Short mmCIF file of C-alpha atoms and ligand atoms in Angstrom, two decimals:
data_model
loop_
_atom_site.label_atom_id
_atom_site.label_comp_id
_atom_site.label_asym_id
_atom_site.label_seq_id
_atom_site.Cartn_x
_atom_site.Cartn_y
_atom_site.Cartn_z
CA MET A 1479 1.12 7.54 46.30
CA GLU A 1480 -0.39 4.83 44.12
CA ARG A 1481 -2.56 2.27 45.88
CA THR A 1482 -1.64 -1.35 45.29
CA LYS A 1483 -3.52 -4.48 46.20
CA ARG A 1484 -2.26 -8.05 46.58
CA THR A 1485 -4.03 -9.77 43.69
CA PHE A 1486 -4.20 -13.46 42.78
CA ILE A 1487 -3.20 -13.37 39.13
CA TYR A 1488 -1.70 -16.77 38.12
CA PRO A 1489 -3.72 -19.89 39.04
CA LEU A 1490 -1.87 -23.13 39.82
CA PHE A 1491 -2.26 -24.67 36.36
CA GLU A 1492 -0.94 -21.55 34.67
CA ARG A 1493 2.17 -21.59 36.87
CA PHE A 1494 2.67 -25.33 36.36
CA TRP A 1495 2.28 -24.87 32.60
CA HIS A 1496 4.64 -21.87 32.52
CA TRP A 1497 7.49 -23.53 34.43
CA SER A 1498 7.21 -26.98 32.89
CA GLN A 1499 7.10 -25.40 29.42
CA ALA A 1500 10.18 -23.31 30.30
CA ALA A 1501 12.06 -26.41 31.55
CA LEU A 1502 11.11 -28.43 28.46
CA ILE A 1503 12.15 -25.61 26.12
CA VAL A 1504 15.54 -25.36 27.85
CA VAL A 1505 16.04 -29.15 27.47
CA LEU A 1506 14.81 -29.07 23.85
CA GLY A 1507 17.08 -26.11 23.07
CA LEU A 1508 20.17 -27.69 24.68
CA THR A 1509 19.66 -31.07 22.98
CA GLY A 1510 18.36 -29.59 19.71
CA PHE A 1511 21.41 -27.42 19.10
CA GLU A 1512 23.66 -30.39 19.96
CA ILE A 1513 21.80 -32.38 17.27
CA HIS A 1514 22.28 -29.38 14.97
CA GLY A 1515 26.02 -29.73 15.58
CA SER A 1516 26.62 -26.52 17.53
CA TYR A 1517 28.46 -28.26 20.46
CA ARG A 1518 28.83 -31.58 22.26
CA LEU A 1519 27.09 -31.93 25.63
CA PHE A 1520 25.15 -35.18 26.14
CA GLY A 1521 26.55 -37.08 23.13
CA PHE A 1522 24.58 -37.18 19.87
CA GLY A 1523 22.61 -40.40 20.61
CA ASN A 1524 21.56 -39.23 24.09
CA ALA A 1525 20.68 -35.79 22.76
CA VAL A 1526 18.34 -37.36 20.18
CA SER A 1527 16.53 -39.55 22.75
CA ILE A 1528 16.25 -36.74 25.34
CA HIS A 1529 15.01 -34.37 22.61
CA ASN A 1530 12.38 -36.86 21.41
CA THR A 1531 11.11 -37.52 24.97
CA ALA A 1532 10.97 -33.81 25.89
CA ALA A 1533 9.20 -33.06 22.60
CA ILE A 1534 6.46 -35.63 23.33
CA LEU A 1535 6.07 -34.22 26.87
CA LEU A 1536 5.78 -30.68 25.43
CA LEU A 1537 3.12 -31.79 22.95
CA ILE A 1538 1.11 -33.42 25.78
CA LEU A 1539 1.51 -30.29 27.93
CA VAL A 1540 0.36 -28.08 25.07
CA ALA A 1541 -2.74 -30.26 24.51
CA PHE A 1542 -3.72 -29.81 28.20
CA THR A 1543 -2.91 -26.11 28.02
CA ILE A 1544 -5.12 -25.53 24.97
CA PHE A 1545 -7.93 -27.29 26.87
CA TRP A 1546 -7.27 -25.06 29.93
CA HIS A 1547 -7.28 -21.86 27.86
CA PHE A 1548 -10.67 -22.67 26.34
CA THR A 1549 -12.40 -24.06 29.43
CA THR A 1550 -11.34 -21.13 31.63
CA GLY A 1551 -11.84 -18.42 28.98
CA GLN A 1552 -8.19 -17.38 29.47
CA TRP A 1553 -7.74 -17.45 25.67
CA LYS A 1554 -9.35 -14.00 25.71
CA GLN A 1555 -6.17 -12.61 27.31
CA TYR A 1556 -4.46 -13.11 23.94
CA VAL A 1557 -6.94 -11.34 21.66
CA PRO A 1558 -4.68 -8.75 19.99
CA THR A 1559 -5.40 -5.04 20.09
CA THR A 1560 -3.73 -1.99 18.56
CA LYS A 1561 -4.94 0.20 21.43
CA ASN A 1562 -1.82 1.43 23.27
CA LEU A 1563 0.41 -0.84 21.15
CA GLY A 1564 2.42 2.10 19.84
CA ALA A 1565 2.69 3.53 23.36
CA VAL A 1566 4.06 0.23 24.72
CA ILE A 1567 6.62 -0.10 21.89
CA ARG A 1568 7.69 3.50 22.48
CA TYR A 1569 7.95 2.78 26.20
CA TYR A 1570 10.32 -0.19 25.73
CA ALA A 1571 12.36 1.67 23.08
CA VAL A 1572 12.62 5.06 24.80
CA GLY A 1573 10.43 5.71 27.85
CA ILE A 1574 11.85 2.98 30.09
CA PHE A 1575 15.31 4.55 29.84
CA LYS A 1576 13.86 7.87 31.04
CA HIS A 1577 12.10 6.17 33.98
CA GLU A 1578 8.67 7.01 32.55
CA PRO A 1579 5.73 5.02 33.96
CA HIS A 1580 4.50 2.00 31.98
CA PRO A 1581 1.68 3.19 29.69
CA VAL A 1582 -0.55 0.18 30.40
CA ARG A 1583 -1.81 -0.83 33.81
CA ARG A 1584 -1.97 -4.59 34.45
CA THR A 1585 -5.04 -6.13 36.02
CA ARG A 1586 -6.02 -9.73 36.53
CA TYR A 1587 -8.51 -9.24 33.69
CA ALA A 1588 -5.79 -7.93 31.38
CA LYS A 1589 -2.59 -9.70 32.40
CA LEU A 1590 -0.82 -8.97 29.13
CA ASN A 1591 0.02 -5.62 27.58
CA PRO A 1592 -0.78 -5.15 23.84
CA LEU A 1593 2.78 -6.04 22.81
CA GLN A 1594 2.77 -9.21 24.92
CA LYS A 1595 -0.62 -10.21 23.47
CA LEU A 1596 0.79 -9.90 19.95
CA VAL A 1597 4.08 -11.68 20.67
CA TYR A 1598 2.53 -14.55 22.68
CA LEU A 1599 -0.25 -15.04 20.13
CA GLY A 1600 2.38 -15.12 17.39
CA PHE A 1601 4.18 -17.89 19.27
CA LYS A 1602 0.99 -19.87 19.79
CA LEU A 1603 -0.21 -19.53 16.20
CA MET A 1604 3.05 -19.47 14.24
CA ILE A 1605 6.29 -20.44 15.97
CA PHE A 1606 5.01 -23.38 18.02
CA PRO A 1607 2.96 -24.91 15.15
CA VAL A 1608 6.04 -24.66 12.88
CA LEU A 1609 8.25 -26.31 15.52
CA ALA A 1610 5.74 -29.06 16.30
CA THR A 1611 4.91 -29.84 12.64
CA THR A 1612 8.50 -29.84 11.44
CA GLY A 1613 9.56 -31.76 14.60
CA LEU A 1614 6.98 -34.48 13.94
CA LEU A 1615 7.89 -34.57 10.22
CA TYR A 1616 11.55 -34.90 11.30
CA MET A 1617 10.61 -37.73 13.70
CA PHE A 1618 8.65 -39.65 11.08
CA SER A 1619 10.61 -38.58 8.01
CA ASN A 1620 11.55 -42.18 7.09
CA GLN A 1621 7.97 -43.44 7.25
CA LEU A 1622 6.57 -40.37 5.49
CA GLY A 1623 9.36 -40.08 2.93
CA VAL A 1624 9.70 -36.29 3.41
CA PRO A 1625 12.94 -34.55 2.36
CA ILE A 1626 14.89 -33.87 5.56
CA SER A 1627 16.83 -30.69 4.64
CA PRO A 1628 13.94 -28.20 4.39
CA VAL A 1629 12.30 -29.77 7.47
CA ALA A 1630 15.52 -29.50 9.51
CA PHE A 1631 16.07 -25.95 8.26
CA LEU A 1632 12.57 -24.75 9.25
CA HIS A 1633 12.78 -26.58 12.59
CA ALA A 1634 16.15 -25.00 13.43
CA LEU A 1635 14.84 -21.58 12.30
CA GLY A 1636 11.79 -21.89 14.58
CA ALA A 1637 14.09 -23.00 17.41
CA PHE A 1638 16.32 -19.98 16.84
CA VAL A 1639 13.36 -17.56 16.98
CA LEU A 1640 12.09 -19.26 20.16
CA LEU A 1641 15.53 -19.10 21.75
CA SER A 1642 15.86 -15.39 20.90
CA PHE A 1643 12.45 -14.77 22.50
CA PHE A 1644 13.51 -16.78 25.57
CA ILE A 1645 16.59 -14.57 26.11
CA VAL A 1646 14.67 -11.29 25.62
CA HIS A 1647 11.86 -12.56 27.89
CA LEU A 1648 14.33 -13.40 30.68
CA TYR A 1649 16.12 -10.08 30.27
CA ILE A 1650 12.87 -8.10 30.50
CA VAL A 1651 11.56 -10.10 33.47
CA LEU A 1652 14.77 -9.77 35.45
CA THR A 1653 15.73 -6.17 34.66
CA THR A 1654 12.57 -4.09 34.22
CA GLY A 1655 10.85 -4.67 37.57
CA ARG A 1656 11.65 -2.71 40.73
CA THR A 1657 13.85 -5.68 41.75
CA PRO A 1658 14.74 -8.86 39.76
CA LEU A 1659 12.05 -10.70 41.77
CA THR A 1660 9.20 -8.25 41.07
CA TYR A 1661 7.89 -10.10 38.00
CA LEU A 1662 9.43 -13.50 38.81
CA LYS A 1663 7.81 -14.07 42.20
CA PRO A 1664 4.15 -13.82 41.06
CA MET A 1665 4.74 -16.65 38.57
CA ILE A 1666 5.89 -18.77 41.56
CA THR A 1667 3.35 -17.76 44.21
CA GLY A 1668 0.43 -16.68 41.98
CA TRP A 1669 0.09 -13.35 43.86
CA GLU A 1670 1.17 -9.94 42.63
CA GLU A 1671 0.98 -6.38 43.98
CA LEU A 1672 -1.11 -4.58 41.35
CA GLU A 1673 -2.48 -1.09 41.23
CA GLU A 1674 -6.08 -1.24 42.35
CA ASP A 1675 -8.36 -1.27 39.34
CA GLU A 1676 -11.52 -3.21 39.17
CA SER A 1677 -12.82 -0.98 36.35
CA ALA A 1678 -11.75 -3.56 33.78
CA ALA A 1679 -13.73 -6.30 35.52
CA PRO A 1680 -16.20 -8.02 33.28
CA THR A 1681 -19.79 -6.94 34.02
CA PRO A 1682 -21.42 -9.66 36.11
CA ALA A 1683 -23.92 -11.74 34.18
CA PRO A 1684 -27.53 -10.75 35.00
CA GLU A 1685 -29.34 -13.03 37.40
CA PRO A 1686 -31.70 -15.37 35.55
CA SER A 1687 -35.26 -14.09 35.91
CA ALA A 1688 -37.82 -16.18 37.75
CA ASP A 1689 -40.41 -16.12 34.94
C1 HEM B 1372 7.45 -29.25 19.62
C2 HEM B 1372 7.86 -30.44 19.44
C3 HEM B 1372 9.21 -30.83 18.88
C4 HEM B 1372 9.42 -31.98 18.20
C5 HEM B 1372 8.38 -33.06 17.87
C6 HEM B 1372 10.83 -32.02 17.87
C7 HEM B 1372 11.47 -33.05 17.17
C8 HEM B 1372 12.75 -33.03 16.70
C9 HEM B 1372 13.40 -34.11 16.00
C10 HEM B 1372 12.76 -35.47 15.69
C11 HEM B 1372 14.65 -33.70 15.67
C12 HEM B 1372 15.71 -34.51 14.92
C13 HEM B 1372 16.44 -35.44 15.82
C14 HEM B 1372 17.29 -36.39 14.99
O1 HEM B 1372 18.25 -35.92 14.34
O2 HEM B 1372 16.98 -37.58 14.99
C15 HEM B 1372 14.81 -32.35 16.15
C16 HEM B 1372 15.92 -31.56 15.97
C17 HEM B 1372 16.07 -30.30 16.50
N1 HEM B 1372 15.21 -29.66 17.38
FE1 HEM B 1372 13.34 -30.28 17.84
N2 HEM B 1372 11.44 -30.88 18.30
C18 HEM B 1372 10.47 -30.14 18.96
C19 HEM B 1372 10.67 -28.92 19.60
C20 HEM B 1372 11.88 -28.23 19.61
C21 HEM B 1372 12.10 -27.01 20.32
C22 HEM B 1372 11.07 -26.30 21.21
C23 HEM B 1372 13.38 -26.62 20.05
C24 HEM B 1372 14.16 -25.42 20.53
C25 HEM B 1372 13.97 -24.79 21.64
C26 HEM B 1372 13.95 -27.58 19.14
C27 HEM B 1372 15.21 -27.52 18.58
C28 HEM B 1372 15.74 -28.43 17.70
C29 HEM B 1372 16.96 -28.22 16.94
C30 HEM B 1372 17.85 -26.99 16.97
C31 HEM B 1372 17.17 -29.40 16.18
C32 HEM B 1372 18.29 -29.66 15.20
C33 HEM B 1372 17.79 -29.31 13.80
C34 HEM B 1372 18.86 -29.58 12.76
O3 HEM B 1372 19.00 -30.75 12.35
O4 HEM B 1372 19.53 -28.63 12.37
N3 HEM B 1372 13.01 -28.57 18.91
N4 HEM B 1372 13.65 -31.96 16.79
#
């Protein structure tokens, strides 16, 4: 039987960031697609002001989160790797349906599997910058004199990609664990039952010598 150990994996700021980002994205998605004309929910005027406020809050949150990633060294979790990438893709396409074990073991030093690293990094470096830039250009289009159609198109495209990710993310979190709470609970409490493996721990820095 595999040995598991209760491990503290998500510090408070990471959980705060995760859930407030999720809430803001839901609000931005709901209001954004009303502005786009997909349905009527809050009323167009309200949707615009809620969207603008949530967007500013998200930009502030992201600024703090970038600071957190660099000061804690957590940015290293997102350095992409091709090692085991093929195995993870094969697992989600085929292996999972045959109840095969996950090819990559999670530790608190490697919270993300190679596919997650790639997808999350892509969001940080591509999707979010596109959404934020086009959103700000949209906001200040009058002052800047930018043509609105391409900006709105790129913004809605970025939103659509983010929304698709959101749905797949939720589906994977809720359906691939032993129970729907297996992967959800650690992001609330910070603690997760992980297979014991300290082998991936970074080597402790040598003590400074006295001379
Ligand atoms: C990151 C910062 C963001 C900023 C600064 C921002 C800003 C804006 C602004 C100013 C508008 C136009 C409102 C108007 O008509 O007056 C807009 C529209 C929209 N936003 Fe955002 N937004 C951001 C993030 C998001 C996110 C995360 C989503 C989706 C989850 C989203 C989805 C949309 C959609 C679908 C529209 C309608 C585009 C269209 O006209 O077809 N936005 N946004």
